[in-house]
Every structure is written in C-alpha cells, then in structure tokens.
PDB file of C-alpha atoms in Angstrom:
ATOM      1  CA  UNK A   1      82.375 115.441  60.375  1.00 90.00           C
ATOM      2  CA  UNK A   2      83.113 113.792  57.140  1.00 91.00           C
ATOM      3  CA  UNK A   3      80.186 114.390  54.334  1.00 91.00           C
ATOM      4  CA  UNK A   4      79.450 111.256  52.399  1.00 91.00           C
ATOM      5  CA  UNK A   5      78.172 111.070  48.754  1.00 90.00           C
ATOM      6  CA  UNK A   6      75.037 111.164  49.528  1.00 91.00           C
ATOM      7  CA  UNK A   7      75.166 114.431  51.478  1.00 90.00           C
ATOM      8  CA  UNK A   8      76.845 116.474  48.701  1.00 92.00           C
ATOM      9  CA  UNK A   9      75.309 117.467  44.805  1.00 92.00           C
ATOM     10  CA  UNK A  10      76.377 115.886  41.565  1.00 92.00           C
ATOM     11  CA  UNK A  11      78.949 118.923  40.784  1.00 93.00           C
ATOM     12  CA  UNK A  12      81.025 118.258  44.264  1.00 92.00           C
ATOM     13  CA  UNK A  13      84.429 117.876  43.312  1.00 91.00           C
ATOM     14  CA  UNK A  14      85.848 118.443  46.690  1.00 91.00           C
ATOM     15  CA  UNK A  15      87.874 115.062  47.767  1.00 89.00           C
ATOM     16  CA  UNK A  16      86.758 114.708  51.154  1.00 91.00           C
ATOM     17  CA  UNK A  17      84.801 117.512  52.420  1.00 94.00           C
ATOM     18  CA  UNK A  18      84.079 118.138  56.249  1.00 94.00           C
ATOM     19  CA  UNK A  19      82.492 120.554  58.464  1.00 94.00           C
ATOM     20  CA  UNK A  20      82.723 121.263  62.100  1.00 94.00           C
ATOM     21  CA  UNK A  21      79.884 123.098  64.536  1.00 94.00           C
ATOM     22  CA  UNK A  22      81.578 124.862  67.462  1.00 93.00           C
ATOM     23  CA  UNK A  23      79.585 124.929  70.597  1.00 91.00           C
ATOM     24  CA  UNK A  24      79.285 128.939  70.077  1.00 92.00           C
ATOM     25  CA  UNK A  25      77.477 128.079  66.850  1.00 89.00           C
ATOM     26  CA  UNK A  26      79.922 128.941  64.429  1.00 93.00           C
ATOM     27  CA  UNK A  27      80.696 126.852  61.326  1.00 95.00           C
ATOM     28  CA  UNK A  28      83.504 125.443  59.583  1.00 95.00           C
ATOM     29  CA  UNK A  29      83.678 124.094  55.953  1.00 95.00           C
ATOM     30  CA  UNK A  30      87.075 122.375  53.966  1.00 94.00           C
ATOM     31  CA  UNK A  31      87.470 120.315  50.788  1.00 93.00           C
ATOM     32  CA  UNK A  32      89.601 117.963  52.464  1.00 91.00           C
ATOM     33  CA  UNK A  33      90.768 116.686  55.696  1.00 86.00           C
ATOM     34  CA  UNK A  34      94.166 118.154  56.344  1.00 83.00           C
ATOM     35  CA  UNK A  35      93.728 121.059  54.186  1.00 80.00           C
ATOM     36  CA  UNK A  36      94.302 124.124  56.386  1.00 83.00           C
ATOM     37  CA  UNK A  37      92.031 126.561  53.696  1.00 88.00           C
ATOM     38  CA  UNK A  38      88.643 126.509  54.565  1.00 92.00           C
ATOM     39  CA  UNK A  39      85.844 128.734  55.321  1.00 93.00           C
ATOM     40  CA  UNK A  40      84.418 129.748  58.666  1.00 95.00           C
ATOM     41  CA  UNK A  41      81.071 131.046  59.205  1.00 95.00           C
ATOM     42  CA  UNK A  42      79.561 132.935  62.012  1.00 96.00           C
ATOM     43  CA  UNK A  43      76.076 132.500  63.566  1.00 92.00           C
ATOM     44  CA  UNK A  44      74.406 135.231  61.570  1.00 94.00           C
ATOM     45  CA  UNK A  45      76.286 133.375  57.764  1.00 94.00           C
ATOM     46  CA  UNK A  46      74.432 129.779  59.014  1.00 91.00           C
ATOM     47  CA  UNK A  47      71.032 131.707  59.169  1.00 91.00           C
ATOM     48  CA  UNK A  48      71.456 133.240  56.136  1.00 94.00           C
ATOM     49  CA  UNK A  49      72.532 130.147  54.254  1.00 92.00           C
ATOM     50  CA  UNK A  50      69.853 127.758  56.144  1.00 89.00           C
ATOM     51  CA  UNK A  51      67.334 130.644  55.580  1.00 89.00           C
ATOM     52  CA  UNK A  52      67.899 130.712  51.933  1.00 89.00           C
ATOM     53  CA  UNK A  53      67.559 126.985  51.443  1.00 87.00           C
ATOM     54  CA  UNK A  54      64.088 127.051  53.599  1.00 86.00           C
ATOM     55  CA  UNK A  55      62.930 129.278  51.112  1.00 86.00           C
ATOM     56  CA  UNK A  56      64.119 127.657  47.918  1.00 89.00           C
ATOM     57  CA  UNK A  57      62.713 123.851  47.120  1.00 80.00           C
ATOM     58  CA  UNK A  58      64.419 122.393  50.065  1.00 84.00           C
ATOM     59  CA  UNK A  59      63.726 118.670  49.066  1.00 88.00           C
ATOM     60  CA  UNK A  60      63.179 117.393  52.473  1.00 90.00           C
ATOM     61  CA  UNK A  61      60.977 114.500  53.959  1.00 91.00           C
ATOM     62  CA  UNK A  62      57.946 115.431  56.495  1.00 90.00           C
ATOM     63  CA  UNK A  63      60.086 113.815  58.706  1.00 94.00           C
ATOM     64  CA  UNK A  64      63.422 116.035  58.089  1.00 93.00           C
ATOM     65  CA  UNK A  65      61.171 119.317  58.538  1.00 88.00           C
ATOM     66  CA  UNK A  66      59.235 118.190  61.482  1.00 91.00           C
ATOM     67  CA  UNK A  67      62.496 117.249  63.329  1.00 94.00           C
ATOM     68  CA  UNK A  68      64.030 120.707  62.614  1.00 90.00           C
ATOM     69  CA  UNK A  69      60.645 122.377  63.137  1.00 89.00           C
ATOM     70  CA  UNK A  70      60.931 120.614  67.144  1.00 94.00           C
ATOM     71  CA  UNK A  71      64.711 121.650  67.478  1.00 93.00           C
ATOM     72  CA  UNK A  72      64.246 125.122  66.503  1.00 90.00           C
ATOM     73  CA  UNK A  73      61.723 125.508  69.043  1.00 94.00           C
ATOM     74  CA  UNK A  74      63.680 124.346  71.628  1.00 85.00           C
TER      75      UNK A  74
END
C-alpha cells in the first residue's frame, strides 16, 4: 500500500513510500516502490512501535481509537 501525503509528517522525504502487512503479521516498510532496501518488522517491532505511539499524543479522532479499541478486542 502506497502512503499518501496526508499519511506521512512534514519531514518525509521518502518519494513514494509503501508498506505491506503479511498475513503472519509481519511488516514491511520502503521509500519507494521498486526499491529493494527496506525494513521488515516482526510481530513483537509493530507492538513496540504502535505501543509507543499509544502512549505519546497520538492525535487521533474518538472515532480512530474506538475503531482500533473494537479490532483489538477481536
């Protein structure tokens, strides 16, 4: 999935960045489509990256955290 400018910060200077979830949960990340460098992240790097943002000001909506909220207890 491509991220669009409204998904990234004001100091992106990736070209195109993308990410991909595998069904086993782990998570890719590039600058660009095409480029082969990018870096892969296993279940337990997601949690601590989403687990760090949850506890920093994590500017969502009501909406955003309920919908989470109701996925994570799935």
């Amino acid at each position: 999935m491509i991220l669009g400018k409204e998904d990234l910060s004001q100091y992106n200077s990736a070209k195109s960045p993308w990410f991909n979830v595998a069904t086993n949960g782990k998570v890719d990340i590039g600058i660009e489509q095409g480029h082969i460098q990018k870096i892969g992240l296993a279940s337990e790097g997601m949690y601590k990256i989403v687990d760090e943002w949850l506890n920093s000001f994590h500017g969502l909506t009501k909406e955003q955290r309920e919908n989470l909220i109701k996925k994570l207890e799935k």
